[in-house]
């Protein structure tokens, strides 16, 4: 009841002031700032100013479940109790149910005074909860206050999630002052309502309202992270959706980061499909080449890069958009700042790019400003295969040797962590094993592998690989010869002996990215494949 009375008072005030001519051209953001100023509520005025400052960069896209051929929102049929999500996906297809998107609605043009004040009031209420009251105002603005998470359509999500999850916290959590404990409790409740489905991205990988998400139930990681972020913020738990670009799968993963604020001493991540993992744990270290945090604030450098290189990056412009994301890679992985010399011919450029090989091409993944004769890169992750590049018209051109950053903690000089792949030295013996159940009984096979040559290009190396057998009882391996099957051996792999330069990078024609490089074994002198 107190929410309704307070909201009604705000509506009356705003209706009065908006009827005066000086206010006709102002947006709801300016009017709400002035309302809290007139009330003498400094904190809420500053909160409204914060939202107004970045409002011009936000919009929502209404997305609706529809059935062919009638393009209108429908009362979604009861979800069948099926598992896994791929079955549910087939069910949606069989019912001709799909998702449509309407035109974007820009916040400064469409948001109302009532919506803004309601969100501010509810956000401040949740800030007073025992688990949130120690969160600073700065962190509150960033991780609890925003009225949207991305480009979802605006909805009454705060009240929706508060009524669904916040009412039972005090009676169910042993230590209500513990942010991690409260977050894990809320997550257990969320998992009853939504489930992670790896196939659902084929149906919808966009951001929906709570009602839309509840209708689907099954969502891919982005939808689950979005749902969790809104639910947690509505309950006063500071958090942000993050996008992790794994170095192994090449597929981004979305989850929720809970920063080290208030009573939470150490940042962790958690969402519907994950268990709680502290940021920077060994299983996370070195695992991503970039981690983005979705913010309400504008990242001016992102915006500049987006505007400057939109034509150059083409299909890769998503690397610099939206402009309301920030880099939190250093919280997730082992990273370093380092500088490299810039050729004379490129010193007049403002930026160089740190590129990594992906999907048969060099993809810019990090930018560095040129200062005089050097370029500096910040928060670059170790054990990635890098090469420098620069913008040239509508493309990015690479140059120079490839390199990686070593993770040896005993090396204190960052410049010594840079390992160049100089292929002009001695060659070493490397033995490549291939397993293929279809042809594993052939005594010999012609095999081809790909390696990065001294000319900085890919080359195919073909040779005859000999079949090797394995005895599961004795654990013995033996090269092909007649009669081995009668002795308990079975075909296991084909072995190709290759002599290649040290620090050669390998590429498999099936994979989208290189999977390792050669390093000499200190005892045998043979090449050992090291994974990136």
Short mmCIF file of C-alpha atoms in Angstrom, two decimals:
data_model
loop_
_atom_site.label_atom_id
_atom_site.label_comp_id
_atom_site.label_asym_id
_atom_site.label_seq_id
_atom_site.Cartn_x
_atom_site.Cartn_y
_atom_site.Cartn_z
CA UNK A 1 0.00 0.00 0.00
CA UNK A 2 2.81 2.45 0.83
CA UNK A 3 4.21 1.93 -2.68
CA UNK A 4 0.84 2.85 -4.22
CA UNK A 5 0.41 5.96 -2.05
CA UNK A 6 3.93 7.17 -2.75
CA UNK A 7 3.63 6.51 -6.49
CA UNK A 8 0.27 8.34 -6.60
CA UNK A 9 1.83 11.40 -4.91
CA UNK A 10 4.63 11.42 -7.47
CA UNK A 11 2.17 11.11 -10.36
CA UNK A 12 0.11 14.06 -9.07
CA UNK A 13 3.22 16.22 -8.71
CA UNK A 14 4.53 15.33 -12.18
CA UNK A 15 1.13 15.88 -13.76
CA UNK A 16 1.02 19.39 -12.30
CA UNK A 17 4.51 20.43 -13.37
CA UNK A 18 4.21 18.82 -16.82
CA UNK A 19 1.12 20.91 -17.53
CA UNK A 20 3.18 24.10 -17.33
CA UNK A 21 4.53 25.31 -20.66
CA UNK A 22 8.25 25.48 -19.68
CA UNK A 23 8.22 21.67 -19.27
CA UNK A 24 6.66 20.74 -22.59
CA UNK A 25 9.95 20.04 -24.41
CA UNK A 26 11.66 18.26 -21.54
CA UNK A 27 11.92 14.50 -21.25
CA UNK A 28 10.75 12.38 -18.35
CA UNK A 29 14.37 12.13 -17.18
CA UNK A 30 14.71 15.90 -16.68
CA UNK A 31 11.32 16.13 -15.02
CA UNK A 32 12.12 13.38 -12.54
CA UNK A 33 15.45 15.01 -11.68
CA UNK A 34 13.60 18.24 -10.97
CA UNK A 35 10.97 16.43 -8.92
CA UNK A 36 13.54 14.98 -6.51
CA UNK A 37 15.34 18.33 -6.42
CA UNK A 38 12.10 20.00 -5.32
CA UNK A 39 11.68 17.33 -2.62
CA UNK A 40 15.18 17.99 -1.30
CA UNK A 41 16.09 14.30 -1.78
CA UNK A 42 19.70 14.64 -2.88
CA UNK A 43 20.48 10.94 -3.29
CA UNK A 44 17.43 10.18 -5.42
CA UNK A 45 18.08 13.32 -7.45
CA UNK A 46 21.64 12.09 -8.13
CA UNK A 47 20.26 8.67 -9.04
CA UNK A 48 17.85 10.28 -11.52
CA UNK A 49 20.71 12.39 -12.94
CA UNK A 50 22.75 9.21 -13.41
CA UNK A 51 19.94 7.58 -15.39
CA UNK A 52 19.37 10.75 -17.42
CA UNK A 53 23.08 11.05 -18.29
CA UNK A 54 23.13 7.84 -20.33
CA UNK A 55 19.50 7.59 -21.39
CA UNK A 56 20.18 8.65 -24.97
CA UNK A 57 22.08 5.43 -25.65
CA UNK A 58 19.31 3.03 -24.63
CA UNK A 59 16.27 1.59 -26.37
CA UNK A 60 14.05 -1.46 -26.16
CA UNK A 61 12.86 -3.90 -28.82
CA UNK A 62 9.45 -5.51 -28.13
CA UNK A 63 9.70 -9.21 -28.94
CA UNK A 64 6.57 -11.35 -29.10
CA UNK A 65 5.74 -15.01 -29.42
CA UNK A 66 3.59 -15.48 -32.53
CA UNK A 67 1.97 -18.24 -34.54
CA UNK A 68 1.96 -18.38 -38.33
CA UNK A 69 0.32 -16.97 -40.32
CA UNK A 70 -1.23 -14.54 -37.85
CA UNK A 71 1.45 -12.11 -36.66
CA UNK A 72 0.08 -11.17 -33.29
CA UNK A 73 0.92 -11.89 -29.66
CA UNK A 74 -0.87 -14.99 -28.42
CA UNK A 75 -1.68 -16.63 -25.13
CA UNK A 76 1.06 -19.19 -25.24
CA UNK A 77 -0.13 -22.76 -24.94
CA UNK A 78 0.85 -24.71 -21.86
CA UNK A 79 4.47 -25.77 -22.06
CA UNK A 80 4.75 -29.57 -22.34
CA UNK A 81 6.81 -31.19 -19.60
CA UNK A 82 9.62 -32.28 -21.88
CA UNK A 83 13.36 -32.61 -21.50
CA UNK A 84 15.76 -31.81 -23.02
CA UNK A 85 15.19 -28.40 -24.54
CA UNK A 86 15.74 -29.73 -28.08
CA UNK A 87 12.44 -31.60 -27.75
CA UNK A 88 10.74 -28.38 -26.67
CA UNK A 89 12.35 -26.63 -29.64
CA UNK A 90 10.84 -29.24 -31.96
CA UNK A 91 7.49 -28.74 -30.25
CA UNK A 92 7.60 -24.99 -30.91
CA UNK A 93 8.43 -25.65 -34.54
CA UNK A 94 5.60 -28.17 -34.88
CA UNK A 95 3.15 -25.58 -33.54
CA UNK A 96 4.49 -22.90 -35.94
CA UNK A 97 5.39 -20.72 -32.96
CA UNK A 98 8.19 -18.25 -33.49
CA UNK A 99 9.49 -14.89 -32.31
CA UNK A 100 8.95 -11.55 -34.00
CA UNK A 101 10.55 -8.20 -33.16
CA UNK A 102 8.93 -4.79 -33.47
CA UNK A 103 10.68 -1.47 -34.11
CA UNK A 104 13.05 -0.18 -31.39
CA UNK A 105 11.53 2.21 -28.86
CA UNK A 106 14.06 4.79 -27.66
CA UNK A 107 13.92 5.50 -23.94
CA UNK A 108 14.15 9.29 -24.14
CA UNK A 109 11.12 9.32 -26.44
CA UNK A 110 8.93 6.77 -24.72
CA UNK A 111 9.75 6.36 -21.04
CA UNK A 112 7.28 7.96 -18.63
CA UNK A 113 7.82 9.92 -15.42
CA UNK A 114 5.84 7.31 -13.52
CA UNK A 115 7.95 4.43 -14.79
CA UNK A 116 11.20 6.17 -13.85
CA UNK A 117 10.14 7.22 -10.37
CA UNK A 118 8.65 3.81 -9.65
CA UNK A 119 11.93 2.14 -10.57
CA UNK A 120 13.98 4.57 -8.50
CA UNK A 121 11.74 4.16 -5.45
CA UNK A 122 11.77 0.35 -5.66
CA UNK A 123 15.54 0.29 -6.22
CA UNK A 124 16.11 2.41 -3.10
CA UNK A 125 13.80 0.13 -1.10
CA UNK A 126 15.82 -2.95 -2.12
CA UNK A 127 19.04 -1.11 -1.23
CA UNK A 128 17.90 -1.02 2.41
CA UNK A 129 17.80 -4.80 2.74
CA UNK A 130 20.33 -6.32 5.22
CA UNK A 131 22.41 -7.87 2.41
CA UNK A 132 22.58 -4.61 0.42
CA UNK A 133 22.72 -1.78 2.97
CA UNK A 134 26.55 -1.82 3.02
CA UNK A 135 26.76 -1.34 -0.76
CA UNK A 136 28.09 2.14 -1.59
CA UNK A 137 25.95 4.62 -3.52
CA UNK A 138 28.37 4.41 -6.46
CA UNK A 139 28.03 0.63 -6.62
CA UNK A 140 24.28 0.87 -6.05
CA UNK A 141 23.93 3.12 -9.13
CA UNK A 142 25.94 0.73 -11.28
CA UNK A 143 24.67 -2.67 -10.14
CA UNK A 144 21.13 -2.19 -8.74
CA UNK A 145 19.58 1.08 -9.98
CA UNK A 146 19.43 0.67 -13.82
CA UNK A 147 15.88 0.19 -15.10
CA UNK A 148 17.07 -2.01 -17.98
CA UNK A 149 19.75 -4.63 -18.64
CA UNK A 150 20.06 -4.46 -22.43
CA UNK A 151 17.63 -3.90 -25.29
CA UNK A 152 14.66 -5.72 -23.80
CA UNK A 153 11.25 -4.02 -23.85
CA UNK A 154 10.49 -2.10 -20.67
CA UNK A 155 8.26 -3.85 -18.16
CA UNK A 156 7.31 -3.81 -14.51
CA UNK A 157 10.11 -6.28 -13.77
CA UNK A 158 11.15 -4.93 -10.36
CA UNK A 159 7.77 -5.50 -8.74
CA UNK A 160 7.34 -8.77 -10.62
CA UNK A 161 10.62 -10.23 -9.30
CA UNK A 162 10.32 -8.71 -5.82
CA UNK A 163 6.98 -10.41 -5.30
CA UNK A 164 8.29 -13.68 -6.71
CA UNK A 165 11.63 -13.98 -4.93
CA UNK A 166 12.27 -11.31 -2.28
CA UNK A 167 9.44 -12.07 0.14
CA UNK A 168 10.89 -15.36 1.41
CA UNK A 169 14.56 -14.38 1.79
CA UNK A 170 14.47 -13.22 5.42
CA UNK A 171 12.74 -16.41 6.57
CA UNK A 172 14.93 -18.76 4.51
CA UNK A 173 18.52 -17.50 4.74
CA UNK A 174 20.54 -18.11 7.91
CA UNK A 175 22.70 -15.00 7.41
CA UNK A 176 20.73 -12.28 5.58
CA UNK A 177 23.78 -9.98 5.71
CA UNK A 178 25.74 -12.32 3.42
CA UNK A 179 25.41 -11.34 -0.24
CA UNK A 180 26.76 -14.71 -1.54
CA UNK A 181 24.33 -16.64 0.65
CA UNK A 182 21.36 -14.53 -0.45
CA UNK A 183 22.40 -14.78 -4.12
CA UNK A 184 22.61 -18.56 -3.95
CA UNK A 185 19.21 -18.79 -2.26
CA UNK A 186 17.56 -16.65 -4.94
CA UNK A 187 19.26 -18.74 -7.62
CA UNK A 188 17.73 -21.92 -6.21
CA UNK A 189 14.30 -20.31 -6.55
CA UNK A 190 15.04 -19.09 -10.08
CA UNK A 191 15.99 -22.58 -11.21
CA UNK A 192 12.45 -23.71 -10.48
CA UNK A 193 11.09 -21.23 -13.02
CA UNK A 194 13.62 -21.26 -15.87
CA UNK A 195 16.05 -23.83 -17.23
CA UNK A 196 19.17 -23.67 -19.38
CA UNK A 197 18.73 -25.05 -22.88
CA UNK A 198 21.70 -25.11 -25.22
CA UNK A 199 19.50 -25.42 -28.32
CA UNK A 200 17.16 -22.52 -27.54
CA UNK A 201 19.48 -19.98 -29.13
CA UNK A 202 18.18 -21.30 -32.46
CA UNK A 203 14.74 -20.05 -31.49
CA UNK A 204 15.61 -16.82 -29.66
CA UNK A 205 18.90 -15.38 -28.41
CA UNK A 206 17.47 -11.92 -27.71
CA UNK A 207 16.50 -10.31 -24.41
CA UNK A 208 12.88 -10.68 -23.30
CA UNK A 209 10.62 -9.36 -20.55
CA UNK A 210 10.03 -11.57 -17.46
CA UNK A 211 6.67 -12.66 -18.86
CA UNK A 212 8.25 -13.65 -22.17
CA UNK A 213 11.00 -15.59 -20.41
CA UNK A 214 8.53 -17.39 -18.18
CA UNK A 215 6.50 -18.40 -21.22
CA UNK A 216 9.54 -20.06 -22.79
CA UNK A 217 10.98 -21.54 -19.56
CA UNK A 218 13.86 -23.00 -21.59
CA UNK A 219 16.47 -20.37 -22.51
CA UNK A 220 20.04 -20.33 -23.74
CA UNK A 221 22.77 -18.86 -21.52
CA UNK A 222 22.12 -15.25 -22.54
CA UNK A 223 18.44 -15.45 -21.66
CA UNK A 224 19.21 -17.16 -18.35
CA UNK A 225 21.82 -14.53 -17.45
CA UNK A 226 19.42 -11.74 -18.36
CA UNK A 227 16.64 -13.23 -16.23
CA UNK A 228 19.01 -13.71 -13.30
CA UNK A 229 20.42 -10.17 -13.52
CA UNK A 230 16.97 -8.57 -13.36
CA UNK A 231 15.75 -10.88 -10.59
CA UNK A 232 18.82 -10.28 -8.43
CA UNK A 233 18.72 -6.50 -8.86
CA UNK A 234 15.03 -6.41 -8.01
CA UNK A 235 15.90 -8.14 -4.73
CA UNK A 236 18.74 -5.72 -4.01
CA UNK A 237 21.64 -8.00 -4.97
CA UNK A 238 24.27 -6.06 -6.96
CA UNK A 239 25.29 -7.87 -10.16
CA UNK A 240 25.88 -7.52 -13.90
CA UNK A 241 25.54 -9.77 -16.94
CA UNK A 242 28.91 -10.64 -18.48
CA UNK A 243 29.87 -12.16 -21.82
CA UNK A 244 32.85 -14.53 -21.69
CA UNK A 245 34.64 -15.24 -24.97
CA UNK A 246 36.20 -18.65 -24.30
CA UNK A 247 39.47 -19.50 -26.01
CA UNK A 248 38.60 -23.19 -26.39
CA UNK A 249 35.08 -23.32 -27.79
CA UNK A 250 35.14 -19.98 -29.65
CA UNK A 251 31.51 -19.57 -28.54
CA UNK A 252 30.67 -16.71 -26.12
CA UNK A 253 29.07 -17.68 -22.84
CA UNK A 254 26.81 -15.39 -20.80
CA UNK A 255 26.67 -15.53 -17.05
CA UNK A 256 26.21 -13.16 -14.09
CA UNK A 257 29.05 -11.55 -12.15
CA UNK A 258 28.60 -10.53 -8.51
CA UNK A 259 31.29 -7.91 -7.82
CA UNK A 260 33.28 -7.50 -4.62
CA UNK A 261 31.03 -4.83 -3.10
CA UNK A 262 29.24 -4.49 0.24
CA UNK A 263 29.55 -7.68 2.28
CA UNK A 264 30.79 -9.68 -0.72
CA UNK A 265 34.57 -9.81 -0.33
CA UNK A 266 35.39 -11.69 -3.53
CA UNK A 267 33.80 -11.47 -6.97
CA UNK A 268 32.06 -14.62 -8.20
CA UNK A 269 29.85 -15.68 -11.09
CA UNK A 270 26.63 -17.66 -11.05
CA UNK A 271 23.66 -18.33 -13.27
CA UNK A 272 21.01 -20.93 -14.00
CA UNK A 273 23.35 -23.36 -15.78
CA UNK A 274 26.43 -22.79 -13.58
CA UNK A 275 27.55 -23.46 -10.04
CA UNK A 276 29.11 -20.64 -8.02
CA UNK A 277 32.64 -19.97 -9.25
CA UNK A 278 34.95 -17.35 -7.85
CA UNK A 279 36.47 -15.09 -10.48
CA UNK A 280 40.08 -15.91 -11.23
CA UNK A 281 39.95 -19.50 -9.98
CA UNK A 282 42.35 -21.87 -11.81
CA UNK A 283 39.54 -23.32 -13.93
CA UNK A 284 38.79 -19.80 -15.20
CA UNK A 285 42.34 -18.49 -15.50
CA UNK A 286 43.54 -18.15 -19.09
CA UNK A 287 40.17 -19.38 -20.35
CA UNK A 288 38.89 -16.29 -22.19
CA UNK A 289 40.35 -13.77 -24.61
CA UNK A 290 37.90 -11.07 -23.56
CA UNK A 291 35.16 -10.65 -20.97
CA UNK A 292 32.55 -7.91 -21.33
CA UNK A 293 30.30 -6.51 -18.61
CA UNK A 294 26.91 -5.14 -19.70
CA UNK A 295 26.46 -1.71 -18.12
CA UNK A 296 24.03 1.16 -18.17
CA UNK A 297 26.92 3.63 -18.32
CA UNK A 298 28.39 4.78 -21.62
CA UNK A 299 31.90 3.58 -22.46
CA UNK A 300 33.28 6.52 -24.43
CA UNK A 301 36.21 4.55 -25.84
CA UNK A 302 33.83 1.84 -27.10
CA UNK A 303 31.69 4.50 -28.77
CA UNK A 304 34.72 6.11 -30.41
CA UNK A 305 35.97 2.78 -31.76
CA UNK A 306 32.52 1.83 -32.96
CA UNK A 307 32.13 5.08 -34.88
CA UNK A 308 35.69 5.08 -36.20
CA UNK A 309 35.94 1.46 -37.36
CA UNK A 310 32.36 0.44 -38.16
CA UNK A 311 33.12 0.18 -41.89
CA UNK A 312 36.52 -1.41 -41.33
CA UNK A 313 35.31 -4.20 -39.07
CA UNK A 314 32.23 -5.05 -41.13
CA UNK A 315 30.79 -8.28 -39.73
CA UNK A 316 32.99 -7.91 -36.65
CA UNK A 317 31.55 -4.57 -35.50
CA UNK A 318 29.97 -6.44 -32.57
CA UNK A 319 33.44 -6.39 -30.99
CA UNK A 320 32.93 -2.70 -30.24
CA UNK A 321 29.19 -2.59 -29.63
CA UNK A 322 27.04 -1.83 -27.82
CA UNK A 323 28.85 1.22 -26.44
CA UNK A 324 27.52 0.41 -22.95
CA UNK A 325 29.89 -2.46 -22.18
CA UNK A 326 33.14 -2.47 -20.23
CA UNK A 327 36.15 -4.77 -20.17
CA UNK A 328 36.40 -6.93 -17.03
CA UNK A 329 38.82 -9.53 -18.43
CA UNK A 330 41.34 -8.87 -15.67
CA UNK A 331 38.78 -10.01 -13.07
CA UNK A 332 38.30 -13.30 -14.90
CA UNK A 333 41.72 -14.23 -16.27
CA UNK A 334 45.46 -13.72 -15.92
CA UNK A 335 46.19 -10.60 -17.96
CA UNK A 336 49.11 -8.25 -18.61
CA UNK A 337 49.76 -4.80 -20.02
CA UNK A 338 52.62 -4.62 -22.51
CA UNK A 339 54.10 -2.41 -25.21
CA UNK A 340 55.52 -3.24 -28.65
CA UNK A 341 57.47 -1.12 -31.17
CA UNK A 342 55.55 0.30 -34.14
CA UNK A 343 57.04 0.34 -37.67
CA UNK A 344 57.80 3.80 -39.04
CA UNK A 345 55.14 3.43 -41.73
CA UNK A 346 52.36 2.99 -39.13
CA UNK A 347 53.27 5.58 -36.49
CA UNK A 348 50.77 8.12 -37.80
CA UNK A 349 47.86 5.81 -37.10
CA UNK A 350 46.02 6.25 -33.82
CA UNK A 351 45.26 2.57 -33.07
CA UNK A 352 46.71 -0.85 -33.72
CA UNK A 353 44.82 -4.07 -33.05
CA UNK A 354 45.81 -7.22 -31.26
CA UNK A 355 44.45 -9.99 -33.50
CA UNK A 356 43.91 -13.71 -32.92
CA UNK A 357 43.37 -16.39 -35.55
CA UNK A 358 39.73 -17.46 -35.68
CA UNK A 359 37.59 -19.09 -38.35
CA UNK A 360 40.38 -19.03 -40.99
CA UNK A 361 41.21 -15.34 -40.48
CA UNK A 362 42.86 -12.87 -38.12
CA UNK A 363 40.22 -11.24 -35.94
CA UNK A 364 40.92 -8.01 -33.99
CA UNK A 365 40.11 -8.65 -30.33
CA UNK A 366 41.86 -5.83 -28.48
CA UNK A 367 42.89 -2.29 -29.39
CA UNK A 368 45.94 -0.28 -28.39
CA UNK A 369 46.74 3.42 -28.76
CA UNK A 370 49.95 4.38 -30.53
CA UNK A 371 52.20 6.74 -28.58
CA UNK A 372 55.21 7.94 -30.58
CA UNK A 373 57.10 4.79 -31.60
CA UNK A 374 55.22 2.16 -29.55
CA UNK A 375 51.74 0.77 -28.98
CA UNK A 376 50.40 -0.29 -25.59
CA UNK A 377 47.82 -3.02 -24.98
CA UNK A 378 46.01 -3.42 -21.67
CA UNK A 379 44.60 -6.57 -20.02
CA UNK A 380 45.70 -9.03 -22.71
CA UNK A 381 45.28 -12.69 -21.72
CA UNK A 382 48.11 -15.22 -21.75
CA UNK A 383 48.47 -18.28 -24.02
CA UNK A 384 46.62 -16.78 -26.96
CA UNK A 385 48.14 -16.75 -30.44
CA UNK A 386 48.48 -13.08 -31.40
CA UNK A 387 49.52 -10.94 -34.35
CA UNK A 388 49.38 -7.17 -34.79
CA UNK A 389 47.04 -5.53 -37.29
CA UNK A 390 45.92 -2.12 -38.50
CA UNK A 391 42.82 -0.69 -40.16
CA UNK A 392 43.12 -0.21 -43.90
CA UNK A 393 39.97 0.91 -45.68
CA UNK A 394 37.33 -1.74 -45.10
CA UNK A 395 39.59 -4.42 -43.60
CA UNK A 396 42.22 -5.14 -40.96
CA UNK A 397 45.66 -6.11 -42.27
CA UNK A 398 48.13 -8.04 -40.13
CA UNK A 399 51.90 -7.78 -40.10
CA UNK A 400 55.01 -9.07 -38.33
CA UNK A 401 55.71 -12.26 -36.41
CA UNK A 402 53.07 -14.01 -34.37
CA UNK A 403 53.56 -14.25 -30.61
CA UNK A 404 52.01 -15.26 -27.30
CA UNK A 405 52.20 -14.11 -23.68
CA UNK A 406 53.74 -16.66 -21.34
CA UNK A 407 52.09 -17.36 -18.00
CA UNK A 408 55.31 -18.13 -16.10
CA UNK A 409 54.89 -16.27 -12.83
CA UNK A 410 58.65 -16.42 -12.20
CA UNK A 411 59.24 -13.98 -15.05
CA UNK A 412 58.84 -10.54 -13.48
CA UNK A 413 59.75 -8.49 -16.59
CA UNK A 414 56.58 -8.37 -18.72
CA UNK A 415 58.64 -7.84 -21.89
CA UNK A 416 60.24 -11.26 -21.32
CA UNK A 417 56.81 -12.89 -21.27
CA UNK A 418 56.37 -12.13 -24.98
CA UNK A 419 57.29 -15.29 -26.92
CA UNK A 420 57.86 -14.66 -30.63
CA UNK A 421 57.28 -17.56 -33.01
CA UNK A 422 60.57 -17.23 -34.89
CA UNK A 423 60.63 -20.15 -37.33
CA UNK A 424 64.11 -19.60 -38.72
CA UNK A 425 65.90 -21.85 -36.21
CA UNK A 426 66.63 -25.59 -36.06
CA UNK A 427 63.96 -28.16 -36.75
CA UNK A 428 62.84 -30.79 -34.25
CA UNK A 429 61.13 -34.15 -34.55
CA UNK A 430 57.41 -34.09 -33.86
CA UNK A 431 55.11 -37.11 -33.84
CA UNK A 432 51.45 -36.58 -34.77
CA UNK A 433 48.89 -39.23 -33.81
CA UNK A 434 45.59 -39.53 -35.72
CA UNK A 435 42.64 -41.62 -34.60
CA UNK A 436 39.96 -42.49 -37.14
CA UNK A 437 37.65 -45.42 -36.40
CA UNK A 438 36.70 -45.73 -40.08
CA UNK A 439 40.21 -46.24 -41.45
CA UNK A 440 42.11 -47.33 -38.35
CA UNK A 441 42.96 -50.75 -39.81
CA UNK A 442 44.91 -49.44 -42.83
CA UNK A 443 48.63 -50.23 -42.38
CA UNK A 444 49.52 -46.81 -43.82
CA UNK A 445 47.64 -43.60 -44.48
CA UNK A 446 48.56 -40.35 -46.18
CA UNK A 447 47.93 -37.57 -43.66
CA UNK A 448 48.03 -33.77 -43.96
CA UNK A 449 48.48 -31.28 -41.17
CA UNK A 450 48.82 -27.51 -41.35
CA UNK A 451 51.50 -25.34 -39.79
CA UNK A 452 52.44 -21.67 -39.74
CA UNK A 453 55.57 -21.14 -41.81
CA UNK A 454 58.46 -18.67 -41.66
CA UNK A 455 56.69 -16.59 -44.35
CA UNK A 456 53.75 -16.06 -41.96
CA UNK A 457 51.38 -18.19 -44.00
CA UNK A 458 49.71 -21.57 -43.52
CA UNK A 459 51.30 -24.60 -45.18
CA UNK A 460 50.12 -28.16 -45.57
CA UNK A 461 52.50 -30.97 -44.70
CA UNK A 462 51.65 -34.40 -46.13
CA UNK A 463 53.31 -37.67 -45.23
CA UNK A 464 52.76 -41.38 -44.70
CA UNK A 465 51.44 -42.23 -41.24
CA UNK A 466 52.04 -45.77 -39.94
CA UNK A 467 49.40 -47.72 -38.00
CA UNK A 468 50.15 -48.46 -34.34
CA UNK A 469 48.45 -51.07 -32.15
CA UNK A 470 47.60 -51.12 -28.45
CA UNK A 471 47.27 -54.07 -26.05
CA UNK A 472 44.70 -53.14 -23.34
CA UNK A 473 45.89 -55.96 -21.05
CA UNK A 474 49.61 -55.17 -21.07
CA UNK A 475 49.42 -51.45 -21.93
CA UNK A 476 51.97 -51.97 -24.73
CA UNK A 477 52.08 -50.04 -28.03
CA UNK A 478 53.62 -51.61 -31.15
CA UNK A 479 54.09 -50.53 -34.76
CA UNK A 480 52.12 -52.43 -37.42
CA UNK A 481 53.20 -55.94 -38.25
CA UNK A 482 51.39 -59.11 -39.23
CA UNK A 483 49.81 -61.20 -36.48
CA UNK A 484 49.45 -58.50 -33.80
CA UNK A 485 45.70 -58.99 -33.57
CA UNK A 486 46.25 -62.63 -32.61
CA UNK A 487 48.44 -61.45 -29.72
CA UNK A 488 45.72 -59.28 -28.15
CA UNK A 489 46.59 -56.01 -29.91
CA UNK A 490 44.05 -53.77 -31.61
CA UNK A 491 44.50 -50.84 -34.06
CA UNK A 492 44.70 -47.54 -32.16
CA UNK A 493 46.17 -44.66 -34.19
CA UNK A 494 48.30 -43.66 -37.17
CA UNK A 495 51.60 -41.96 -36.35
CA UNK A 496 53.20 -39.35 -38.60
CA UNK A 497 56.81 -38.32 -37.96
CA UNK A 498 57.49 -34.70 -38.96
CA UNK A 499 60.51 -32.42 -38.70
CA UNK A 500 59.38 -28.83 -38.24
CA UNK A 501 60.87 -25.59 -36.86
CA UNK A 502 60.65 -24.91 -33.14
CA UNK A 503 57.63 -22.86 -32.02
CA UNK A 504 55.58 -24.01 -35.01
CA UNK A 505 51.85 -23.38 -34.63
CA UNK A 506 49.50 -26.18 -35.75
CA UNK A 507 46.11 -25.94 -37.38
CA UNK A 508 43.59 -28.68 -38.05
CA UNK A 509 41.45 -28.26 -41.15
CA UNK A 510 38.33 -29.26 -39.18
CA UNK A 511 38.82 -26.80 -36.33
CA UNK A 512 38.24 -23.07 -36.64
CA UNK A 513 41.37 -22.10 -34.76
CA UNK A 514 44.91 -23.38 -34.10
CA UNK A 515 45.11 -25.86 -31.28
CA UNK A 516 48.72 -25.67 -30.15
CA UNK A 517 52.39 -25.06 -30.84
CA UNK A 518 55.66 -27.00 -30.68
CA UNK A 519 58.03 -26.80 -27.75
CA UNK A 520 61.25 -28.86 -27.52
CA UNK A 521 61.35 -31.48 -24.78
CA UNK A 522 64.35 -30.83 -22.53
CA UNK A 523 65.21 -34.56 -22.21
CA UNK A 524 64.50 -36.08 -25.63
CA UNK A 525 64.76 -33.05 -27.91
CA UNK A 526 61.49 -34.07 -29.59
CA UNK A 527 58.72 -31.57 -30.13
CA UNK A 528 55.92 -31.45 -27.56
CA UNK A 529 52.51 -30.03 -28.50
CA UNK A 530 51.55 -27.25 -26.10
CA UNK A 531 47.91 -26.20 -26.07
CA UNK A 532 47.07 -22.51 -26.32
#
